[in-house]
XYZ file of C-alpha atoms in Angstrom:
143
model
C 13.589 19.976 -26.690
C 10.256 17.795 -25.562
C 6.882 20.101 -25.618
C 4.339 19.858 -22.643
C 0.364 19.481 -23.615
C -0.939 22.706 -23.731
C -3.795 21.357 -21.349
C -1.038 20.275 -18.280
C 0.208 22.845 -16.123
C 3.772 22.157 -15.050
C 2.864 23.212 -11.519
C 1.163 20.334 -11.249
C 3.072 17.319 -9.604
C 1.396 13.523 -9.164
C 0.747 14.301 -5.578
C -1.417 17.183 -6.539
C -3.924 14.472 -8.574
C -4.095 12.207 -6.199
C -6.209 12.631 -2.721
C -4.331 13.112 0.062
C -6.903 11.548 2.606
C -6.610 8.225 4.634
C -3.387 5.345 3.041
C -2.946 2.496 4.122
C 0.621 1.358 3.934
C 0.949 -2.391 4.620
C 4.840 -3.515 5.446
C 5.531 -0.630 6.874
C 7.232 -1.581 9.583
C 10.640 -2.593 7.079
C 13.098 0.131 6.243
C 11.516 0.985 3.398
C 8.094 0.586 4.684
C 9.316 3.662 7.544
C 10.087 5.284 4.701
C 6.695 5.486 2.668
C 5.361 5.832 5.931
C 7.348 8.958 7.010
C 6.546 10.014 2.842
C 3.224 10.331 3.691
C 2.989 11.739 6.889
C 5.536 14.760 5.608
C 3.298 15.419 2.440
C 0.065 15.387 4.388
C -1.738 12.576 4.024
C -4.105 12.036 6.787
C -4.857 9.834 8.532
C -1.856 7.544 7.416
C -2.167 4.025 8.865
C 0.473 1.499 9.542
C -0.285 -2.708 9.018
C 2.458 -4.379 10.573
C 3.105 -7.966 12.935
C 4.119 -5.579 15.494
C 2.069 -4.838 18.748
C 4.090 -1.805 19.196
C 5.825 0.537 17.404
C 6.568 4.163 18.862
C 8.964 4.725 15.806
C 5.817 5.104 13.940
C 2.858 6.259 16.093
C 4.770 9.011 18.354
C 8.003 9.906 16.147
C 6.036 9.973 12.836
C 2.007 10.085 13.358
C 0.936 7.244 11.819
C -2.159 4.850 13.204
C -1.182 1.138 14.129
C -3.182 -1.668 12.646
C -1.759 -5.308 13.502
C -2.056 -7.912 11.396
C -0.181 -10.396 9.352
C -0.568 -9.645 5.271
C -1.190 -13.761 4.966
C -4.051 -13.298 6.737
C -7.263 -12.301 4.390
C -9.531 -11.263 7.372
C -6.695 -8.959 8.606
C -6.327 -7.603 5.472
C -9.723 -6.764 4.655
C -10.443 -6.072 8.287
C -7.793 -2.577 7.610
C -9.192 -2.264 4.431
C -12.352 -1.313 5.100
C -11.570 -0.196 8.373
C -9.621 2.145 7.411
C -11.626 2.824 3.770
C -7.806 4.309 2.510
C -8.058 5.877 -0.650
C -4.590 5.279 -1.162
C -3.113 2.191 -0.505
C 0.328 1.116 -0.176
C 2.104 -2.461 -0.527
C 6.637 -2.910 0.095
C 7.888 -5.474 -0.044
C 11.437 -6.388 -0.899
C 10.899 -9.367 -3.418
C 12.173 -8.402 -6.494
C 9.326 -9.709 -9.151
C 9.365 -11.499 -12.529
C 8.258 -9.706 -15.535
C 5.243 -11.795 -16.071
C 2.493 -12.923 -13.205
C 3.184 -16.916 -12.821
C 7.427 -16.694 -14.023
C 9.276 -17.861 -10.821
C 11.698 -19.948 -12.245
C 14.927 -19.051 -10.363
C 13.449 -18.021 -7.070
C 14.271 -19.313 -3.800
C 11.316 -20.532 -1.643
C 10.699 -17.622 -0.003
C 10.440 -15.421 -2.852
C 8.170 -17.470 -4.237
C 6.120 -17.783 -1.832
C 5.858 -13.630 -1.378
C 5.488 -13.297 -4.822
C 2.510 -15.921 -4.068
C 1.440 -13.623 -1.324
C 1.368 -10.226 -3.931
C -0.606 -12.531 -5.879
C -3.602 -13.452 -3.661
C -2.604 -9.468 -1.972
C -4.520 -8.361 -5.099
C -6.856 -10.338 -5.365
C -8.402 -10.273 -1.984
C -8.080 -6.617 -2.987
C -10.867 -7.481 -6.127
C -13.149 -8.832 -3.809
C -12.943 -6.082 -1.638
C -13.437 -3.275 -4.505
C -16.078 -5.183 -5.445
C -17.982 -5.405 -2.078
C -17.844 -1.802 -1.634
C -16.751 -0.201 -4.529
C -14.144 2.733 -2.727
C -11.892 3.339 -5.860
C -8.017 3.114 -4.053
C -4.934 3.877 -5.567
C -2.400 1.074 -5.006
C 1.439 1.090 -5.043
C 3.496 -1.669 -4.877
C 7.168 -0.974 -3.845
């Protein structure tokens, strides 16, 4: 059997190690995004911001308790504003495209999947640019 290092408590989970401060979920209105938002709210993250193209989503706001941010992931200004205004410590990018194993390896993808992959690459470049401006460390999860 594997032995645990003596300095790591077996009672500490990954969620205990990450701040439960502001969280921002891009792609929050899709099936997977809703589950991420629900999980964050249920485990005590607060506030949880749900970034979506929808102007109203009573399920996310009323039933779950998230704060809705309307914007377009492909609009750099929308993403930049959301990152700056929420000051989210944890950022989730929820997508349904299977990513290639290496950046730039897009052979075999449909045009839509290739465009979504490029949007993901652009998102991470933008995230870096915002960090360079505000120096706010963020945990980033790609799903």
